[in-house]
XYZ file of C-alpha atoms in Angstrom:
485
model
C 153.350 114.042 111.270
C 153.993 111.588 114.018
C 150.364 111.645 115.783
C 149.018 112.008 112.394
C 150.536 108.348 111.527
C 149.677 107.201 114.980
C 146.072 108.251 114.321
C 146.158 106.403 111.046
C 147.966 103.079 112.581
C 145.234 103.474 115.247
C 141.955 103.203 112.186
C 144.663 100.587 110.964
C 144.466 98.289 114.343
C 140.633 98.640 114.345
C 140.111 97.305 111.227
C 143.027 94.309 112.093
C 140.843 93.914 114.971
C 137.518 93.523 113.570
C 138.595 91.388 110.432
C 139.788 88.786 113.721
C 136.616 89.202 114.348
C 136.866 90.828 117.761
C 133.731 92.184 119.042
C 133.677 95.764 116.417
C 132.656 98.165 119.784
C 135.125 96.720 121.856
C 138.200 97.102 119.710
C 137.054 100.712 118.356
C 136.103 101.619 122.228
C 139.637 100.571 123.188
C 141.781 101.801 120.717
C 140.072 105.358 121.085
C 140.807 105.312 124.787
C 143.975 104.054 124.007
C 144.613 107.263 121.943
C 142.931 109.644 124.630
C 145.733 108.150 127.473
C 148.628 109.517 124.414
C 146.713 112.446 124.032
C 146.715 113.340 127.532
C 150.364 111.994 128.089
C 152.204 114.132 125.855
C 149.759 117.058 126.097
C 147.679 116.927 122.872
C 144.119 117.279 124.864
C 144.377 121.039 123.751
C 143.266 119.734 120.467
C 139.990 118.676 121.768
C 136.400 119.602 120.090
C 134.968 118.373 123.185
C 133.152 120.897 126.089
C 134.259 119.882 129.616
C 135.132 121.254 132.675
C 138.863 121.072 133.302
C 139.502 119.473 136.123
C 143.510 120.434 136.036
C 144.644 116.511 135.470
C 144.598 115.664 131.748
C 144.286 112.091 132.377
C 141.266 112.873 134.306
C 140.329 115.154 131.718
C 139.864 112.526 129.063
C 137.567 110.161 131.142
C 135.352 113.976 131.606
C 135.281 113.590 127.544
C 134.456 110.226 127.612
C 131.759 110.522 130.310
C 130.161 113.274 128.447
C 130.186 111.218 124.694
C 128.439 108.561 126.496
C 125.951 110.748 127.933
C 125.410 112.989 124.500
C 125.100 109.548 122.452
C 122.728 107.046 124.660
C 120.741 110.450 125.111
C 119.786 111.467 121.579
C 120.432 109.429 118.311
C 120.982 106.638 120.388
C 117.865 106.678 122.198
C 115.638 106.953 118.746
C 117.594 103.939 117.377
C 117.169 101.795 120.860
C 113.277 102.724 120.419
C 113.154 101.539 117.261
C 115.610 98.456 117.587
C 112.774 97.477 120.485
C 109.904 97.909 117.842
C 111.803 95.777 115.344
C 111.844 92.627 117.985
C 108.384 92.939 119.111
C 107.516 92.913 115.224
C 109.173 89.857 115.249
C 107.550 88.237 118.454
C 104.121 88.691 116.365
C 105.541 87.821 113.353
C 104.179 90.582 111.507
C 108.196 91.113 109.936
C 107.878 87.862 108.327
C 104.710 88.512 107.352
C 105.362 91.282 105.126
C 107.876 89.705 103.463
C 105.975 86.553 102.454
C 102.995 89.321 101.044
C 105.803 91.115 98.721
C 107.496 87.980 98.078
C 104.182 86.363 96.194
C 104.200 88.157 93.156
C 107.663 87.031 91.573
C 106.406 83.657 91.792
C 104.095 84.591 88.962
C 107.348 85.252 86.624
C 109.288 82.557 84.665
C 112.481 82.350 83.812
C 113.444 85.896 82.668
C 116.298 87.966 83.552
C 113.931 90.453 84.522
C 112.986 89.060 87.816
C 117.220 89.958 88.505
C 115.721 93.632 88.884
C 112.237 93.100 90.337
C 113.926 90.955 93.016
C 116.624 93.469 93.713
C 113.265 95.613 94.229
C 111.476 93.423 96.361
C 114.437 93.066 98.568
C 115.424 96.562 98.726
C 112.049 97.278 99.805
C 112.047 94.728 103.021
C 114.992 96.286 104.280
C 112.789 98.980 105.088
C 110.493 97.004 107.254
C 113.652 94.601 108.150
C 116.604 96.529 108.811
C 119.291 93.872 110.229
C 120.904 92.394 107.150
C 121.519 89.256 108.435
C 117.988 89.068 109.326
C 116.267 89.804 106.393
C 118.840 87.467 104.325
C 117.257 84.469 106.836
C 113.687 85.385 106.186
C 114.393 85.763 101.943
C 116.262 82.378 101.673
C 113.147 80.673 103.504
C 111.017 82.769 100.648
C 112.492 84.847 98.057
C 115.206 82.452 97.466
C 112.484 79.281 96.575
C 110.259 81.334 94.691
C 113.234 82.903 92.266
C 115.219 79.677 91.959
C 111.215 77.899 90.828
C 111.029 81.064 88.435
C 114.245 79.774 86.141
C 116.727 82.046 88.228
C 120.253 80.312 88.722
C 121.071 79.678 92.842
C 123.879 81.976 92.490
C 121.881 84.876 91.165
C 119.351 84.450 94.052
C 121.925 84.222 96.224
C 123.798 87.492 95.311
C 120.069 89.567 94.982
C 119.164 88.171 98.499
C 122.608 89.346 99.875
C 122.467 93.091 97.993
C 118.873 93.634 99.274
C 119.720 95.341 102.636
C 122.171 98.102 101.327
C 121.115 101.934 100.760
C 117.573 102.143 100.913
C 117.039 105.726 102.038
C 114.899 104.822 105.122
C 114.463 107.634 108.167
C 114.018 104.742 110.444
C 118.639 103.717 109.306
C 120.553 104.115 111.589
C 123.323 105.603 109.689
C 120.417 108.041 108.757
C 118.932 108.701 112.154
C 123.189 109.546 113.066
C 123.647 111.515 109.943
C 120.229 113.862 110.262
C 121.541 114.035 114.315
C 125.083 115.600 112.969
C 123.565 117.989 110.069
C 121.106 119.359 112.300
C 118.286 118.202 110.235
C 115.093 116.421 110.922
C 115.578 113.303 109.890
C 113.237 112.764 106.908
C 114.657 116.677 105.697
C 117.902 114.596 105.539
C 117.009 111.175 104.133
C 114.383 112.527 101.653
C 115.854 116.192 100.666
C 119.634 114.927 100.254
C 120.119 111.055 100.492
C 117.327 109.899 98.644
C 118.377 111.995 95.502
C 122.068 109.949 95.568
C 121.015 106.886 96.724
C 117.518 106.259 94.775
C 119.445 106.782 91.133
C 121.899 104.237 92.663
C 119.795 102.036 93.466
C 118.944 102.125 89.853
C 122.424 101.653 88.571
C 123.292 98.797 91.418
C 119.549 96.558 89.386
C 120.284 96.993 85.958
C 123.949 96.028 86.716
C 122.997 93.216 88.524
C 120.970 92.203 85.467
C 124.128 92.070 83.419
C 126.350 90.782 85.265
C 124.327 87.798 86.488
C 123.402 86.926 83.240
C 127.145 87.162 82.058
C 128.194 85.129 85.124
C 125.465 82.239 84.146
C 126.893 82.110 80.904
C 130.839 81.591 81.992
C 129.440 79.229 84.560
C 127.185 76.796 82.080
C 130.429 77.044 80.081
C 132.396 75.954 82.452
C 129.837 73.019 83.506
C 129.761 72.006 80.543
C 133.528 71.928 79.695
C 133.129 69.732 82.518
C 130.516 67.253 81.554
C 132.779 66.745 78.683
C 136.076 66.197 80.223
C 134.635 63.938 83.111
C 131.771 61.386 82.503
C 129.575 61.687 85.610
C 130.347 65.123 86.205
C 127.395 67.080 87.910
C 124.830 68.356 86.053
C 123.658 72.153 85.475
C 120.803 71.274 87.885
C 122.496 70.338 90.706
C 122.459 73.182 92.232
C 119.163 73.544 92.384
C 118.242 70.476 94.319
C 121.414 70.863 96.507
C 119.578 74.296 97.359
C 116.731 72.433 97.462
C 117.948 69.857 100.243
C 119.816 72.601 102.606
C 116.422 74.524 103.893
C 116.860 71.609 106.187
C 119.348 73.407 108.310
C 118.458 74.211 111.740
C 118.726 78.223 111.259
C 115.905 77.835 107.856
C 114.044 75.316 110.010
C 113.446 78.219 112.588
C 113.294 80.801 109.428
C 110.438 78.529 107.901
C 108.343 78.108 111.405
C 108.568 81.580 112.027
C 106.954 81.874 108.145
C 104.266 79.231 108.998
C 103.428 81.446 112.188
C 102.570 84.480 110.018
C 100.708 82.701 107.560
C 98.293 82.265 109.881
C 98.153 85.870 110.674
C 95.172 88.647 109.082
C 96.782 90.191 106.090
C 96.837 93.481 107.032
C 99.991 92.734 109.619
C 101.930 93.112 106.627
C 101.254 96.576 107.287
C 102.065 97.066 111.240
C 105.910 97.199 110.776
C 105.673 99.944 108.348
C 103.652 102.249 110.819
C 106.676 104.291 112.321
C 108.241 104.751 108.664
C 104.240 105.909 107.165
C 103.489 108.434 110.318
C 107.104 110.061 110.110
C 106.258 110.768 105.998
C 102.779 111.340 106.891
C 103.258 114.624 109.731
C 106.276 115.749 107.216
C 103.645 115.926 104.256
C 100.912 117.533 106.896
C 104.186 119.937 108.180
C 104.688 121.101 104.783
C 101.300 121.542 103.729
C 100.685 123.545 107.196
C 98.578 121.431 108.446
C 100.337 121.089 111.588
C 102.393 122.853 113.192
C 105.395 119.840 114.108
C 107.268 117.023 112.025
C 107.179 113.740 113.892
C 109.992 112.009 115.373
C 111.062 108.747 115.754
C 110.390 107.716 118.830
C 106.925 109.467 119.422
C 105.869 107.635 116.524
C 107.885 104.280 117.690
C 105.879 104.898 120.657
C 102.458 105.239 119.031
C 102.575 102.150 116.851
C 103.943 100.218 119.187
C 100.627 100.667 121.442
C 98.298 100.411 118.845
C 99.855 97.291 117.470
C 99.396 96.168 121.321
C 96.093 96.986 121.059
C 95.279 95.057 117.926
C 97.038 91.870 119.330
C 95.138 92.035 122.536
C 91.917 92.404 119.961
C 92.939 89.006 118.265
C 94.188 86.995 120.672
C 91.446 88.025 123.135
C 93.968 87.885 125.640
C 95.205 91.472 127.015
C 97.285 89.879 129.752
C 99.579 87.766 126.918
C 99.876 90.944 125.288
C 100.994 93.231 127.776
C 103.430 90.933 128.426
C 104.685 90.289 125.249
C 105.931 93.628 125.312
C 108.896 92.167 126.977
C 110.407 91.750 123.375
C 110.232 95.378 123.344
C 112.377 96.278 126.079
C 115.037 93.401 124.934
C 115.402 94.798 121.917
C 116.311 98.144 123.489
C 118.851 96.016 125.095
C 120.092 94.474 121.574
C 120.648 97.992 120.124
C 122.274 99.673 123.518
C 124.791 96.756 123.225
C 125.028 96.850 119.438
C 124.217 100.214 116.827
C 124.110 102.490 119.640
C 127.703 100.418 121.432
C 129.385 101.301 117.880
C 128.352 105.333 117.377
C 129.939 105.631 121.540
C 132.749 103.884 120.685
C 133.515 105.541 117.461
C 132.873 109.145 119.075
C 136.046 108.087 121.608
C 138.145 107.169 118.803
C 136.981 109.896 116.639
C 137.870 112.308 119.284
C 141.554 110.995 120.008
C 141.661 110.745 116.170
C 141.064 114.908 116.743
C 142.962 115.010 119.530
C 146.409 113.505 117.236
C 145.528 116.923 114.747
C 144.577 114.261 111.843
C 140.911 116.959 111.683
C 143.450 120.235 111.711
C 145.684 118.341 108.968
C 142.758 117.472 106.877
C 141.009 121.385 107.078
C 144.505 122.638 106.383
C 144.514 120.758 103.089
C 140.669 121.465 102.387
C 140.917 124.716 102.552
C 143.869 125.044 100.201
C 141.555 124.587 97.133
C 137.987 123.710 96.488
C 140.162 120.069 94.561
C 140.830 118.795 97.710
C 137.792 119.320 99.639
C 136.930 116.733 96.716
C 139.773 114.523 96.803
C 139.319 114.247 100.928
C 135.424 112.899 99.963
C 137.099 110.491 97.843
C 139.445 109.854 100.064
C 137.166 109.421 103.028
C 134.984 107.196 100.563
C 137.653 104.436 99.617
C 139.138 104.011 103.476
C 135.130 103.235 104.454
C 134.944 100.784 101.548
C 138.130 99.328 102.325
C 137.060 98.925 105.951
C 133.731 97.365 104.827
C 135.189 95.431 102.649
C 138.189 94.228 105.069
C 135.374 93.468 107.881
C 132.175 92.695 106.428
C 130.493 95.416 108.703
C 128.745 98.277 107.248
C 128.345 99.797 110.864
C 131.710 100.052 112.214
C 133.302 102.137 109.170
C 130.269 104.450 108.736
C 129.820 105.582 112.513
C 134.097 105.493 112.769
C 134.437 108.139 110.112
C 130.994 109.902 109.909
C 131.784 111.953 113.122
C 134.816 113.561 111.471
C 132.441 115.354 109.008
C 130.455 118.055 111.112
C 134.007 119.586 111.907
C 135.790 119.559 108.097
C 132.414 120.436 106.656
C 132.600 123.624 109.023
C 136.099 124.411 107.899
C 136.140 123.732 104.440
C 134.056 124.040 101.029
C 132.885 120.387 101.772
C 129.276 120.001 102.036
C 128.322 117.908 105.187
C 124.861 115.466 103.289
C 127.720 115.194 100.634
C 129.818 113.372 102.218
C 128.069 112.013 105.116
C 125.654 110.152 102.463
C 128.923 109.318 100.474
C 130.264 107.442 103.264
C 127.227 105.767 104.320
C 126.775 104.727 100.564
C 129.909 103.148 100.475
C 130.089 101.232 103.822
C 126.758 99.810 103.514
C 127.076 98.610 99.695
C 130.944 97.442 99.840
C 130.489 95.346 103.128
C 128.075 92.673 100.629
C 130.965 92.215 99.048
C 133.171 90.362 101.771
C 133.599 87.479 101.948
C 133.509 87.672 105.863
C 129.905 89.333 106.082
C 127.023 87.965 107.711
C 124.397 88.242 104.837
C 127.330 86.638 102.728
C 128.355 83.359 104.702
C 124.359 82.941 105.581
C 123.300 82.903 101.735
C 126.344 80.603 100.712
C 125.459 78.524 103.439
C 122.027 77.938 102.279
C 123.712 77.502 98.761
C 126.313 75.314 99.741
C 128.904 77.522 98.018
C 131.687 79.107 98.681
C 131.055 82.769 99.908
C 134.290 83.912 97.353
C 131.860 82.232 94.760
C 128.674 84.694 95.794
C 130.879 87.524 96.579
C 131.877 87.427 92.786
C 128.238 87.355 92.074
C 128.156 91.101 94.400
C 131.377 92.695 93.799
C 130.851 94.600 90.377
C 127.079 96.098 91.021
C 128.300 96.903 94.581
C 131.099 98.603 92.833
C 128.544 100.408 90.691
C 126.635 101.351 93.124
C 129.669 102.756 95.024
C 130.644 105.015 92.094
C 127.482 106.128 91.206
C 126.058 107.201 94.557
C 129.435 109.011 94.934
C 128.815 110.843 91.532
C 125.119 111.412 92.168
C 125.773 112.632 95.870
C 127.710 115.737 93.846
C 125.395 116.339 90.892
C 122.488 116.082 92.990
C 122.591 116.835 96.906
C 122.761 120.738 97.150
């Protein structure tokens, strides 16, 4: 019982850590070594899943573990997502990112006024996270487009606001990280995983998380031109209802829009069919999975041949229009720097969490937990649930989405193979709810961007977020059971 509440005062610091807003790798990374040096001290390395050579010194043992989670995790998953993190900044050297979001932003502009533009925008959004997968980065590009284009359609700020900061959430992608980690620990191919088990929780939810937003924006307009008004009443000169409009209005002058809006006017001037190039490695990985299962071909693409493959033809086509095949090459600089964003970020975070995962194990917390699984089928589901509310509660606690996925997603291969609990389950349980609840802290990044833009307090927006990310938490949950076989 003793390791077992270390192990949980350990998950305890991280999250203490990260809400100070200590750098989320670095306080995971050290805390699981941390553990390891305990583990090894008082002779608990014998509960180790890990495969190493003993070298007879169990201090020395433990850096063996380490060394070989840091080889195993740059290696594989982390390799596909450094690939892909590279393509994602070159698409954004061209512009090409911003470009498909002012294409599938035009069409709502066409819409006045109704409650259903709530929904479509949810849609739009939810769709650019695709293309876009940093949520801080897509919330940038929508309030220097979505954002104008809503609020001129009759939408309040606040309801902008909240379906700008909900659009990067669970948008079963193969090219998510969480994904690419999840399909890595199933042993699946990565669309098998994200089309054949996370898309049937996650799509419905995605559902759920609209038409709730729908609702509960329109209820929270309602209280608020009550309260205005209660105001106008009480206090001559009071400001009026469309205040917050222009104030919206007036703060695209900040300097982060100002770059945001540039970066727009660059890809205006682009041919249309960029829209298209950062969707490439997401349409050849569905593409060879339709020709695999048709028998067409004989293999199901990867991510990074494909990564690989658009990234040179996209080359190619810049060369074409710039006429300039020496500026291109080069460009491909932003390429290789974002390989350096992700080794230091995603790819930081899933090494990190595999040390503290593993001196987790080492304390017996996996042992305790397969103990109590395989008592009765009841628990396997009350340790899902259980497992579901500590990642919200972490995401919600440090406004990451990252850090509590990867920190308990590595626990899962080992109960699943214990226990009655299906591993695409719960993996796509977690991921559900660290990715939905982090839009509703107050300390995340999409959060304190929007307000900014807003002027508003980000308690104010996270009100606006709360109950359909709460929705959507519950129902992906329920549809992960009823649905993921």
């Amino acid at each position: 019982m003793f390791y077992i509440l270390l192990a949980v005062a350990a998950i305890a610091a991280v999250g203490y850590f990260i809400f100070k807003k200590v750098h989320a790798a670095s306080a995971i990374f050290a805390v699981g070594v941390l553990l390891l040096m305990i583990a090894a001290a008082t002779g608990r390395i014998e509960y180790s899943s890990a495969k190493f050579d003993p070298s007879g010194n169990a201090f020395y043992d433990e850096l063996l573990i380490i060394e070989s989670l840091f080889k195993s995790r740059y290696a594989g998953t982390g390799m596909a997502i450094m690939v892909l993190f590279g393509f994602v900044g070159y698409m954004r050297h061209i512009g090409a990112d911003a470009k498909t979001v002012v294409a599938l932003s035009k069409p709502l502009r066409r819409f006045h006024g109704s409650y259903w533009l709530v929904p479509l925008g949810f849609l739009v959004g939810t769709l650019l996270s695709l293309v876009v997968p940093s949520a801080s980065a897509l919330s940038l590009l929508l309030v220097a487009t979505l954002m104008p284009a809503l609020i001129a359609a009759g939408l309040s700020p606040l309801t902008v606001g909240a379906i700008i900061v909900t659009s990067s959430t669970i948008a079963p992608s193969p090219l998510e990280a969480g994904l690419i980690q999840g399909a890595a620990l199933t042993d699946m191919t990565v669309t098998e995983f994200v089309f054949d088990n996370v898309a049937k929780s996650t799509i419905p939810a995605l559902i759920v998380i609209a038409f709730t937003h729908m609702w509960w924006q329109r209820r929270c307009d309602i209280k608020d031109a009550a309260k205005k008004q209660a105001e106008l009443t009480a206090k001559v000169g009071a400001p009026s209802l469309d205040d917050a409009t222009h104030t919206a209005a007036e703060l695209q002058e900040s300097e982060s829009d100002r770059r945001v809006r540039e970066a727009v006017e660059r890809a205006e001037g682009l041919p249309g069919f960029y829209a298209v190039l950062p969707l490439l490695p997401l349409v050849l990985i569905i593409v060879s999975a339709i020709l695999n299962r048709m028998d067409l071909i004989s293999f199901e693409a990867d991510i990074l041949p494909v990564t690989v493959v658009s990234l040179m033809l996209t080359m190619i086509i810049e060369a074409i229009r710039l006429k300039n095949i020496n500026y291109a090459v080069d460009s491909l600089k932003e390429f290789f720097a974002g390989l350096g964003e992700a080794a230091a970020g995603v790819v930081a975070l899933i090494v990190a969490a595999a040390v503290l995962v593993e001196g987790i194990t080492q304390m017996g917390v996996i042992e305790g937990l397969t103990n109590l699984a395989q008592k009765s089928s009841g628990a396997a589901v009350l340790m899902v649930i259980v497992f579901v509310a500590a990642t919200a509660l972490m995401a919600l606690v440090t406004g990451s989405g990252v850090a509590p996925y990867f920190a308990f997603s590595e626990m899962v291969p080992g109960l699943a193979a214990e226990t009655s609990i299906h591993a695409p389950q719960m993996l796509t349980s977690i991921w559900s709810a660290s990715n939905l609840m982090r839009q509703g802290s107050p300390v995340n990044a999409a959060v304190i961007i929007v307000a900014g833009a807003l002027n508003v307090n980000p308690i104010d927006l996270v009100r606006r977020t709360m109950v359909p990310m709460l929705a959507g938490t519950i129902a992906s949950v329920i549809f992960a059971f009823l649905f993921i076989a």
